[in-house]
Coordinates of C-alpha atoms in Angstrom, one line a residue:
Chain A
X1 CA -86.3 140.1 -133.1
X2 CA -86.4 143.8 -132.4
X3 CA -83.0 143.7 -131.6
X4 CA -82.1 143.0 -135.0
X5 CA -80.6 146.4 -136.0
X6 CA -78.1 146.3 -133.4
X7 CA -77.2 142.6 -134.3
X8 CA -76.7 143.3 -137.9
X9 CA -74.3 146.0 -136.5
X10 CA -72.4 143.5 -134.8
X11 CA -71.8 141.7 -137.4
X12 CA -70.6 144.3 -139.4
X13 CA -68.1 145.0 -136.6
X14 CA -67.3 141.7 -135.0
X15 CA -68.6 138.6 -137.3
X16 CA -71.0 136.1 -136.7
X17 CA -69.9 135.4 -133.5
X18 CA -70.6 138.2 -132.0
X19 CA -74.5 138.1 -133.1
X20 CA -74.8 135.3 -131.3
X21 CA -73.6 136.7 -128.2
X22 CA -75.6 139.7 -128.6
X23 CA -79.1 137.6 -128.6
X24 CA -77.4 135.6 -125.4
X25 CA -77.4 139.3 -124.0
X26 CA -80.4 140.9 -125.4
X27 CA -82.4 137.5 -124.3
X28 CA -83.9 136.1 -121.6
X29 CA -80.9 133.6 -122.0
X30 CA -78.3 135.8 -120.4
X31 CA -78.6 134.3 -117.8
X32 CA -76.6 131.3 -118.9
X33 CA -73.9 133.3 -119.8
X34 CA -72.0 131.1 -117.0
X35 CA -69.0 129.5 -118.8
X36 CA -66.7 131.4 -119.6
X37 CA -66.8 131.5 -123.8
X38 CA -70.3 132.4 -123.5
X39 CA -69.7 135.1 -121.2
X40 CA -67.2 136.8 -123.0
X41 CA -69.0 136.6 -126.3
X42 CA -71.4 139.0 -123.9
X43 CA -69.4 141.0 -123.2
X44 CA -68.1 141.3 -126.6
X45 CA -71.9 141.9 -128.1
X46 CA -73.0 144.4 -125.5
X47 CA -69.6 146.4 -126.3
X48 CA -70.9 146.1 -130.4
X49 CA -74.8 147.0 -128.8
X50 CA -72.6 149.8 -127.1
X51 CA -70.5 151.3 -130.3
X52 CA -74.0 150.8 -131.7
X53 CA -75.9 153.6 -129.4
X54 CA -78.8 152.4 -127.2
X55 CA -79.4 149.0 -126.0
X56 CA -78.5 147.1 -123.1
X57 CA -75.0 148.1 -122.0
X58 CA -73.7 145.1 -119.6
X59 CA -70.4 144.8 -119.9
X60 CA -69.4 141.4 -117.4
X61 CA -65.7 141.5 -118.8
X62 CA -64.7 144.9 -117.8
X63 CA -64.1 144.3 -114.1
X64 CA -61.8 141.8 -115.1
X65 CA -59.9 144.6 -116.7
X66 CA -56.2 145.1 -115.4
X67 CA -55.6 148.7 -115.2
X68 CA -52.5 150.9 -113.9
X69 CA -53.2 152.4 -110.9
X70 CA -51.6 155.7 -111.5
X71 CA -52.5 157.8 -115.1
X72 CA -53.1 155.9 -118.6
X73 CA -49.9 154.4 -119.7
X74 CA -48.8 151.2 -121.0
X75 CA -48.8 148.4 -118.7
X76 CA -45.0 147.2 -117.9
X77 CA -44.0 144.5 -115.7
X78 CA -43.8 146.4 -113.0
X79 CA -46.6 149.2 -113.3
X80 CA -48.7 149.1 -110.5
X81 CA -51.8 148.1 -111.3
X82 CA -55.0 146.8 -109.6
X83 CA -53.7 143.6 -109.5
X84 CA -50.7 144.9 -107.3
X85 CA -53.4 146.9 -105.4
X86 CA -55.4 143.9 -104.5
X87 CA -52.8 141.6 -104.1
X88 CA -51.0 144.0 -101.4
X89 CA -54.9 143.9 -100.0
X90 CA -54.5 140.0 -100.2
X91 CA -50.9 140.3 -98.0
X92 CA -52.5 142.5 -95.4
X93 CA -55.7 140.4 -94.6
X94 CA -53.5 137.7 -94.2
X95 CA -51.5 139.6 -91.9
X96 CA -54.3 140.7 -90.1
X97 CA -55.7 137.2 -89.8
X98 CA -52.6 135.0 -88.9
X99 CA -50.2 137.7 -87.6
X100 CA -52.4 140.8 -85.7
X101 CA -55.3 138.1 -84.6
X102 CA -52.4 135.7 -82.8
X103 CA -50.6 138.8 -81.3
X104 CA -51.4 137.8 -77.9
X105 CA -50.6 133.8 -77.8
X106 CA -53.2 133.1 -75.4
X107 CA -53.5 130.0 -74.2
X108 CA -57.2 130.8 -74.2
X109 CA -57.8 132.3 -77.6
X110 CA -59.7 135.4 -78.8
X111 CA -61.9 135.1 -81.9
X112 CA -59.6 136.2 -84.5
X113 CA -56.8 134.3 -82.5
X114 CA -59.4 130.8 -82.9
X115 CA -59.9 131.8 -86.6
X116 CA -56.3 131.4 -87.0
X117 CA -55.6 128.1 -85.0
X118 CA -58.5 126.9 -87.2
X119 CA -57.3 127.8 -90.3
X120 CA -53.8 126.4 -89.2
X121 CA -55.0 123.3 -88.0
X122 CA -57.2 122.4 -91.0
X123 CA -54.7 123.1 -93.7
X124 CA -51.9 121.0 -91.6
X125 CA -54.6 118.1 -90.7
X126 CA -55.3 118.3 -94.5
X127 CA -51.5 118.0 -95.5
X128 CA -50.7 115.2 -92.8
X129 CA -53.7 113.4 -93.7
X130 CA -53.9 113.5 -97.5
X131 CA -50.0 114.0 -97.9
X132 CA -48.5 112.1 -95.3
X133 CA -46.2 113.2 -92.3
X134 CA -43.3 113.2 -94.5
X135 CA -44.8 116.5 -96.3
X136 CA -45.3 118.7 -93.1
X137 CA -42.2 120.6 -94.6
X138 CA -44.3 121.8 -97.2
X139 CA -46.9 122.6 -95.0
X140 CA -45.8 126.6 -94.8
X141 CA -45.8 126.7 -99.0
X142 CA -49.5 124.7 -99.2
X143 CA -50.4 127.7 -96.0
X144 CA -49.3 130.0 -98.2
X145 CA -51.0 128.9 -101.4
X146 CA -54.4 128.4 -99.6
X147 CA -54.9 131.7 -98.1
X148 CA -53.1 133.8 -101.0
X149 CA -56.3 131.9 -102.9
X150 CA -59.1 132.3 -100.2
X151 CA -58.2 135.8 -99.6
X152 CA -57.9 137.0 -103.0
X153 CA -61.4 135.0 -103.5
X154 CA -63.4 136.7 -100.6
X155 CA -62.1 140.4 -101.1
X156 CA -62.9 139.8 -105.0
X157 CA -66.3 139.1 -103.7
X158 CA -66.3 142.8 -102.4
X159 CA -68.5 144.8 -105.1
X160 CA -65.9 147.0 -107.5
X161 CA -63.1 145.1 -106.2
X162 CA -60.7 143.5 -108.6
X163 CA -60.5 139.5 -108.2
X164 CA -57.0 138.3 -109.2
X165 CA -57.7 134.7 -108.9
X166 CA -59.9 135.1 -111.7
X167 CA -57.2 135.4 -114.1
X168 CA -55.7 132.8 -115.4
X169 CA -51.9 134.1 -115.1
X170 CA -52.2 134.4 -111.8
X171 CA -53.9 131.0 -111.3
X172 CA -51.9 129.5 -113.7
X173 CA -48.4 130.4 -112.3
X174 CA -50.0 129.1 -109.0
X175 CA -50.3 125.8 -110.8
X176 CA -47.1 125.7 -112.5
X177 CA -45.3 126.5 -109.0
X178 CA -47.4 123.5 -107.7
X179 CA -46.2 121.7 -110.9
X180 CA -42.6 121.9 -110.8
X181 CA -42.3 121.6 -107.7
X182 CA -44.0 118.3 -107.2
X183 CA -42.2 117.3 -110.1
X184 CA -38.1 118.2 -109.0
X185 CA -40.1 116.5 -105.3
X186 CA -40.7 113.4 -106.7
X187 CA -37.0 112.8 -108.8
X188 CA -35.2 114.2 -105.8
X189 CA -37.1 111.7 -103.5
X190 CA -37.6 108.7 -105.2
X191 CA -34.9 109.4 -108.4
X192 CA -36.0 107.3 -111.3
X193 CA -38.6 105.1 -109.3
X194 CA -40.6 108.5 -109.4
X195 CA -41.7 106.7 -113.2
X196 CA -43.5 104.2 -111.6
X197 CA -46.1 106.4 -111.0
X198 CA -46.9 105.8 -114.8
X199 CA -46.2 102.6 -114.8
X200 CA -49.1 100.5 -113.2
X201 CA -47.7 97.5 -112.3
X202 CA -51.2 96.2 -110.8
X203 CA -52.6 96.0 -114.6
X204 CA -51.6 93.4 -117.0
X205 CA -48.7 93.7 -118.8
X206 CA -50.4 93.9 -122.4
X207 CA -52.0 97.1 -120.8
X208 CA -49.2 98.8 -119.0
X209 CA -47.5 101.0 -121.8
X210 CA -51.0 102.4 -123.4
X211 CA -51.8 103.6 -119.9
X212 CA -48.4 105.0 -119.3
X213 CA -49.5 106.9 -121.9
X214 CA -52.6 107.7 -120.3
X215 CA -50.8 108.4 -117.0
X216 CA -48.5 110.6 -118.7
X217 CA -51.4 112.5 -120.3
X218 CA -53.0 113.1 -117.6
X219 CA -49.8 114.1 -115.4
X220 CA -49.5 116.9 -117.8
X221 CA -53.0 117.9 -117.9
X222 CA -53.2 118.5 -114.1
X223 CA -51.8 121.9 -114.2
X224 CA -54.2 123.4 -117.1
X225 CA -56.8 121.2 -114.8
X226 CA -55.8 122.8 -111.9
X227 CA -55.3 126.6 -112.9
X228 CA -58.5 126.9 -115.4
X229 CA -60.6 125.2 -112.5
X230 CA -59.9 128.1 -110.4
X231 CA -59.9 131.0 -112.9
X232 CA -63.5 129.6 -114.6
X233 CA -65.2 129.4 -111.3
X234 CA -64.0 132.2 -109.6
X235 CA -64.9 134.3 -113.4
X236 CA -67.9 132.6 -114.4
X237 CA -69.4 133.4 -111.1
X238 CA -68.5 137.4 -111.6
X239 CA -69.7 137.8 -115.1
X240 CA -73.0 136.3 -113.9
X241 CA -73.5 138.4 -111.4
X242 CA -72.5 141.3 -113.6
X243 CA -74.8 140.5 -116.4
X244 CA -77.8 140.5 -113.4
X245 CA -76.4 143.3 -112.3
X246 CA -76.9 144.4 -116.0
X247 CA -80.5 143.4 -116.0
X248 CA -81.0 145.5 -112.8
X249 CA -79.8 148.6 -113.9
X250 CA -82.1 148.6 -116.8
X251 CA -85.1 147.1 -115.0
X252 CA -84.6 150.1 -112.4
X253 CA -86.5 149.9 -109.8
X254 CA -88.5 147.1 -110.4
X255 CA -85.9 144.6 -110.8
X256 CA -87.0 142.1 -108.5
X257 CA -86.5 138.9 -110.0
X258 CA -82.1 140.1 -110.8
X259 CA -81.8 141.4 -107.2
X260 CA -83.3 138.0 -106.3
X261 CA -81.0 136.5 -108.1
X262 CA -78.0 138.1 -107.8
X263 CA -78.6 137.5 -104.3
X264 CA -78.6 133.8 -104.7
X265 CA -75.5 134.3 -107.1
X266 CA -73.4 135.9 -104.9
X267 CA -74.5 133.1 -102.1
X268 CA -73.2 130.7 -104.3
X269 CA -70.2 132.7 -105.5
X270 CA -69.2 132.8 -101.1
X271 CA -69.2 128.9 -101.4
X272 CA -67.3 128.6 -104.7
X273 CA -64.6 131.7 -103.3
X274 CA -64.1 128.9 -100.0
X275 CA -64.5 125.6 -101.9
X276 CA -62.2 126.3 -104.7
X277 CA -59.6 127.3 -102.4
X278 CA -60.0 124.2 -101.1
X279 CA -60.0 121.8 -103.9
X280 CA -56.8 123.3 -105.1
X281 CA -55.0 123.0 -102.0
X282 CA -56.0 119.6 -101.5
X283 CA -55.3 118.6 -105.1
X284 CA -51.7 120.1 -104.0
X285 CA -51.5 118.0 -101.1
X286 CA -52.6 114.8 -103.4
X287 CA -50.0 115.5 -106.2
X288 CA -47.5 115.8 -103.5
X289 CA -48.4 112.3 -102.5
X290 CA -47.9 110.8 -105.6
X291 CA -44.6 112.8 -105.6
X292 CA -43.2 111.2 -102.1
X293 CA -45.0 108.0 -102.7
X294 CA -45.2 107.4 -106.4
X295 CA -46.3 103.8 -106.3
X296 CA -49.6 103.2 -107.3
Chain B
X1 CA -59.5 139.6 -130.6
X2 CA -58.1 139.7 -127.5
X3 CA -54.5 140.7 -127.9
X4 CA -54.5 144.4 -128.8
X5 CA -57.3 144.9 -126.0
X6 CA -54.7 147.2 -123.9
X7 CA -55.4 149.9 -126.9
X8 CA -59.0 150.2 -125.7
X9 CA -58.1 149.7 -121.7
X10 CA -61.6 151.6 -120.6
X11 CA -64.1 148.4 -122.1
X12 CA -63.4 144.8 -122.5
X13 CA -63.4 143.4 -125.7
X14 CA -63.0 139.9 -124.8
X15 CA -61.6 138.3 -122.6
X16 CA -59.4 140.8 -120.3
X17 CA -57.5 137.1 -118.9
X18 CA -56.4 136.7 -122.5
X19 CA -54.4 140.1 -123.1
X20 CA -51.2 138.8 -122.7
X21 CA -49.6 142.1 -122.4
X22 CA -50.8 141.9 -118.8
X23 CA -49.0 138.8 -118.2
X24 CA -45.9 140.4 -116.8
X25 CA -47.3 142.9 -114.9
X26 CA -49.7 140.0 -113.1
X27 CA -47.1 136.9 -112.7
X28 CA -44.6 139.9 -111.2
X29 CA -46.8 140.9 -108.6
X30 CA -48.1 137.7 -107.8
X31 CA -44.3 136.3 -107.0
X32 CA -43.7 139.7 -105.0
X33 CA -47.4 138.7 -103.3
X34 CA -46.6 134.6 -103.0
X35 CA -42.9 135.6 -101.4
X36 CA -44.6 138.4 -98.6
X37 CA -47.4 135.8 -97.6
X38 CA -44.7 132.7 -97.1
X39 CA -42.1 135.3 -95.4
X40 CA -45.2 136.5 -93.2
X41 CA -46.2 132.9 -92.9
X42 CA -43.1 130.9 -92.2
X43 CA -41.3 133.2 -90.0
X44 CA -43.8 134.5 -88.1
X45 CA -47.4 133.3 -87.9
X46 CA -46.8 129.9 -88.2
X47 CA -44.4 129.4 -85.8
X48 CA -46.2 131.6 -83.6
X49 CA -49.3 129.3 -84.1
X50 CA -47.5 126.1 -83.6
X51 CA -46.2 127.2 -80.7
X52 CA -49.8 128.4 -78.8
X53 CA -51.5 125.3 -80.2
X54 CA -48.2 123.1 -78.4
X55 CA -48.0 125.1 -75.2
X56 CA -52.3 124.7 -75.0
X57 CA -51.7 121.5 -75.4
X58 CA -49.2 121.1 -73.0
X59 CA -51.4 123.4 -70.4
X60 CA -54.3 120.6 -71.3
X61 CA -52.1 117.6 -70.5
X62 CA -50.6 119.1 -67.2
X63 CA -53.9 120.2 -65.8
X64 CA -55.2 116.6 -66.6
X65 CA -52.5 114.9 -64.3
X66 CA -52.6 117.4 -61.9
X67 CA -56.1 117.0 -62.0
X68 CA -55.4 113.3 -61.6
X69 CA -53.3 113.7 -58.9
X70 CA -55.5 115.8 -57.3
X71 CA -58.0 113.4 -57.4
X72 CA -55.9 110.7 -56.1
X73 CA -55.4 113.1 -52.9
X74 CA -58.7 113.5 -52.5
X75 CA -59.4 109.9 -52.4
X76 CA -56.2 109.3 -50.2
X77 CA -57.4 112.2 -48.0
X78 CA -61.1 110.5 -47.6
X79 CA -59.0 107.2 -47.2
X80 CA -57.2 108.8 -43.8
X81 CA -60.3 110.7 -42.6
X82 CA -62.1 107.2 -42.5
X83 CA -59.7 105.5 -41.4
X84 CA -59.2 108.2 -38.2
X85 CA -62.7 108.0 -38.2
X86 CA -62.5 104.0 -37.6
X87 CA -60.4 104.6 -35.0
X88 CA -61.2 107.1 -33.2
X89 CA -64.8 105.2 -32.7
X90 CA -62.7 102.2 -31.3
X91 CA -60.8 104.1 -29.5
X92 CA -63.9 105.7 -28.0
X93 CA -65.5 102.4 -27.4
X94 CA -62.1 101.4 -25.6
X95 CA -62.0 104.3 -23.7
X96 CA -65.8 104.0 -23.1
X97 CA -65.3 100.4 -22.3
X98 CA -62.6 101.3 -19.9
X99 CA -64.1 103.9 -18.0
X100 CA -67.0 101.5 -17.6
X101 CA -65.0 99.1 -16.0
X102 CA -63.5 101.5 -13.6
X103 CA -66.9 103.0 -12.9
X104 CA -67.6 99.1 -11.8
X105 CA -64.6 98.4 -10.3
X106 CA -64.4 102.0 -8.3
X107 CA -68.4 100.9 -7.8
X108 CA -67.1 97.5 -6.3
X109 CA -64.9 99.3 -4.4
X110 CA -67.2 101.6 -2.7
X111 CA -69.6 98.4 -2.1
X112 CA -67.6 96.3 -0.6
X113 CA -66.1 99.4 1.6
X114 CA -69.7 100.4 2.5
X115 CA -70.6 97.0 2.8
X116 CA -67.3 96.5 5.6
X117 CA -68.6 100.1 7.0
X118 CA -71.7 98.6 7.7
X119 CA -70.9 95.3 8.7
X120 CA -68.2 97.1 11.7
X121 CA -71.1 99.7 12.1
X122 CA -73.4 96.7 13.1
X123 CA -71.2 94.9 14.8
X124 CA -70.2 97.7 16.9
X125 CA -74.2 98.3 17.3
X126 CA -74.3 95.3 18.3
X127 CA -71.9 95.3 21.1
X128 CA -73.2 98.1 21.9
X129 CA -76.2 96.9 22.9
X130 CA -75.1 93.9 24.3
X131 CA -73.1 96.4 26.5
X132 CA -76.4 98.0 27.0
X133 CA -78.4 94.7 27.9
X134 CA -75.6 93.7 30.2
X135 CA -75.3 97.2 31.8
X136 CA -79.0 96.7 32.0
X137 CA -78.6 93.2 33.6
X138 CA -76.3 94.7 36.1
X139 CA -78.5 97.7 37.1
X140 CA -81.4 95.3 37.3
X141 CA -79.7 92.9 39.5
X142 CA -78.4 96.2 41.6
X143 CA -82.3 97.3 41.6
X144 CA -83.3 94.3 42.6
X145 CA -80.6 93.5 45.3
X146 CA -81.3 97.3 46.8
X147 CA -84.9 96.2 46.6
X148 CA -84.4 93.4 48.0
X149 CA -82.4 94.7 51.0
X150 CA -85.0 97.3 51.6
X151 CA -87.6 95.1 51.4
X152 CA -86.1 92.9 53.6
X153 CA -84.7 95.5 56.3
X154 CA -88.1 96.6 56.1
X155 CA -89.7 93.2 56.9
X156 CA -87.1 91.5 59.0
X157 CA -84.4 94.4 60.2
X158 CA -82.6 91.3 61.9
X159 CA -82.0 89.6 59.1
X160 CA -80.9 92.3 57.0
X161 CA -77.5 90.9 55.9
X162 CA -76.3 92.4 52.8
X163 CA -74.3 89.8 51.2
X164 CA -76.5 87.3 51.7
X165 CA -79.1 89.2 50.3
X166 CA -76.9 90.2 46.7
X167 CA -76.3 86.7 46.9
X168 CA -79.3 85.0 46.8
X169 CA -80.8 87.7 44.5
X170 CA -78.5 86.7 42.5
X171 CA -78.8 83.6 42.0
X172 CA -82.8 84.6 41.3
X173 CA -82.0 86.8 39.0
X174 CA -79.4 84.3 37.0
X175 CA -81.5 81.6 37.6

């Protein structure tokens, strides 16, 4: 390869590893930088390309970067960063939506008024339907989860923005919240009988305690499950679109084929911002079913 | 790697989701972030929402009964209006019926009175000129008695007796 000056410089400065990623971003195979390792080994080799003068200089990482907002200093827990930026972003289009747009409680609605009664009545329809009526009280928390998620998705998908969903302490404390409380739901509800969700009583009895296990496994996955889902799709998505965006920049003007594509990406990325939004607040609504009705 | 990324903040080296010194910072906004949203939520929109999406629905229902209703008044009203209509056709054909049967009866009437009017008229004609025939009787037995005389008083001047003469003209003219 000609590239092979700058990948013996990685090495030097990052190990093996890192030449690997920098033929990923030197090669045509960039392009399937989409899971997450492989992406960040990019970004990692196209920092060493960087240190190492020349080259392609795509980094997809660094707009995943949390940043303080004011000066250079180190980041406390409550510095104001980028996050807090978009976040407070996140608060005011859902004020916009739900709170501005139903300002004039007409019986016949305007636009942003309908977008609101339709948002309302599919997370509630979902919660009755997949829940069960006896989880409408949690309907305002599951609200609030799905369009914290969905907003922070679509104004990620605004170019320079900063996407918080795509990190997984954001998604994963979303997950955890989920977690514990569908957990203290389903011991306050059902007290001990809340068990029997691992216990299958429709299997034979030989089989019962290897897939409590099982059951118990996979109770205890759910919230890595649940968080990494979000945070991988919403990332993977960026980073490939970066690393086009990469390719574009270099290409100049010519650079057909990554505007083509990052077109398609960012299509694609407008479905994933809705649908995981989705999938984890119906994946709420069905661990909160198994909390108030725990037998199998 | 990732850890001591927040020394070089300006590029990425790794993944920027794995520098845990963020951590903090992220989950403390996010809390601040879930709380607003579920304040802004719970308090205001939703309620708020709820309450257009019952009161539509209660519009909806309402204007369906009174629609209903309506409807049912409408068919009530036709109901009436036919049924006045019915009736005022019988009634006409009474009335029409009735007024025929006067028109006959007043007819009758006028018949029969014209027919009475006639038969008196005739009758009195008729007397009339029976009066006239016997007036005319009388004058021709008068003519013919004054004849009579003059012819006779012309022929025989003796025997020009008066009442003999009437007399047996008379009984000529009877005869």
């Amino acid at each position: 390869m000609s590239d092979d000056a700058h990948s013996e410089d990685a090495v030097e400065t990052h190990g093996a590893d890192a030449a690997h990623g920098a033929d990923a971003a030197h090669g045509a195979d960039a392009g399937h930088a989409a899971d997450a390792a492989h992406g960040a080994d990019a970004g990692l080799a196209a920092d060493a390309a960087h240190g190492a003068e020349g080259g392609l200089q795509i980094h997809p990482m660094d707009q995943f970067i949390v940043q303080p907002l004011f000066g250079d200093g180190p980041i406390s827990w409550y510095t104001p960063t980028n996050v807090t930026l978009w976040m407070l972003l996140a608060i005011v289009g859902v004020a916009i939506l739900m709170v501005i747009g139903t300002r004039g409680r007409a019986i016949i609605p305007s636009r942003a008024q309908s977008v609101a009664e339709l948002t309302y009545g599919f997370i509630r329809k979902m919660v009755e339907d997949v829940a069960g009526k006896d989880a409408l009280p949690f309907f305002p928390y599951i609200m609030t989860l799905f369009l914290f998620i969905v907003m922070a998705n679509f104004l990620g998908l605004i170019p320079m923005s900063f996407t918080t969903t795509s990190h997984i302490a954001v998604t994963a404390v979303l997950a955890m919240l989920v977690f514990v409380t569908v957990t203290a739901v389903g011991f306050i509800k059902n007290g001990v009988g809340f068990l029997g969700l691992f216990w299958v009583s429709s299997a034979p009895m030989a089989l019962r305690p290897i897939l409590a296990i099982i059951e118990l496994i996979s109770y205890f996955v759910r919230p890595v499950s649940h968080s990494i889902r979000l945070a991988g799709n919403v990332m993977a998505g960026h980073a490939v679109i970066k690393v086009f965006a990469g390719f574009a920049g270099v290409l100049g003007l010519g650079a057909v084929a990554p505007i083509i594509a990052i077109t398609a990406v960012y299509g694609l990325e407008v479905l994933v911002a809705f649908i995981q939004a989705y999938v984890f607040t119906i994946l709420t609504c069905v661990y909160l079913r198994d909390a108030l009705h725990p037998s199998h | 790697m990732a850890v001591d990324a927040h020394d070089a903040a300006a590029s990425a080296p790794g993944m920027p989701q794995l520098d845990f010194s963020t951590f903090p910072n992220q989950i403390f906004w996010l809390v601040v972030t879930l709380v607003a949203i579920y304040l802004l939520l719970s308090r205001v929109a939703l309620p708020r929402v709820g309450a257009v999406l019952a009161e539509r629905q209660g519009t909806i229902t309402n204007d369906i009964a009174a629609a209903e209703d309506l409807k049912r008044q409408a068919t009530e009203a036709e109901e009436a209006y036919n049924k006045a209509l019915a009736d005022a056709r019988a009634q006409a054909q009474a009335i029409a019926a009735e007024a025929r049967e006067e028109i006959m009866a007043e007819l009758a009437d006028a018949t029969a009175k014209a027919d009475a009017e006639i038969s008196a008229k005739a009758s009195e004609s008729a007397a009339r000129i029976d009066e006239i025939r016997a007036g005319a009787l009388e004058a021709v037995e008068a003519v013919a008695k004054d004849t009579a005389a003059e012819i006779v008083s012309a022929l025989a001047p003796a025997a020009a007796d008066a009442d003999s003469i009437a007399a047996a003209v008379s009984t000529r003219v009877k005869g």
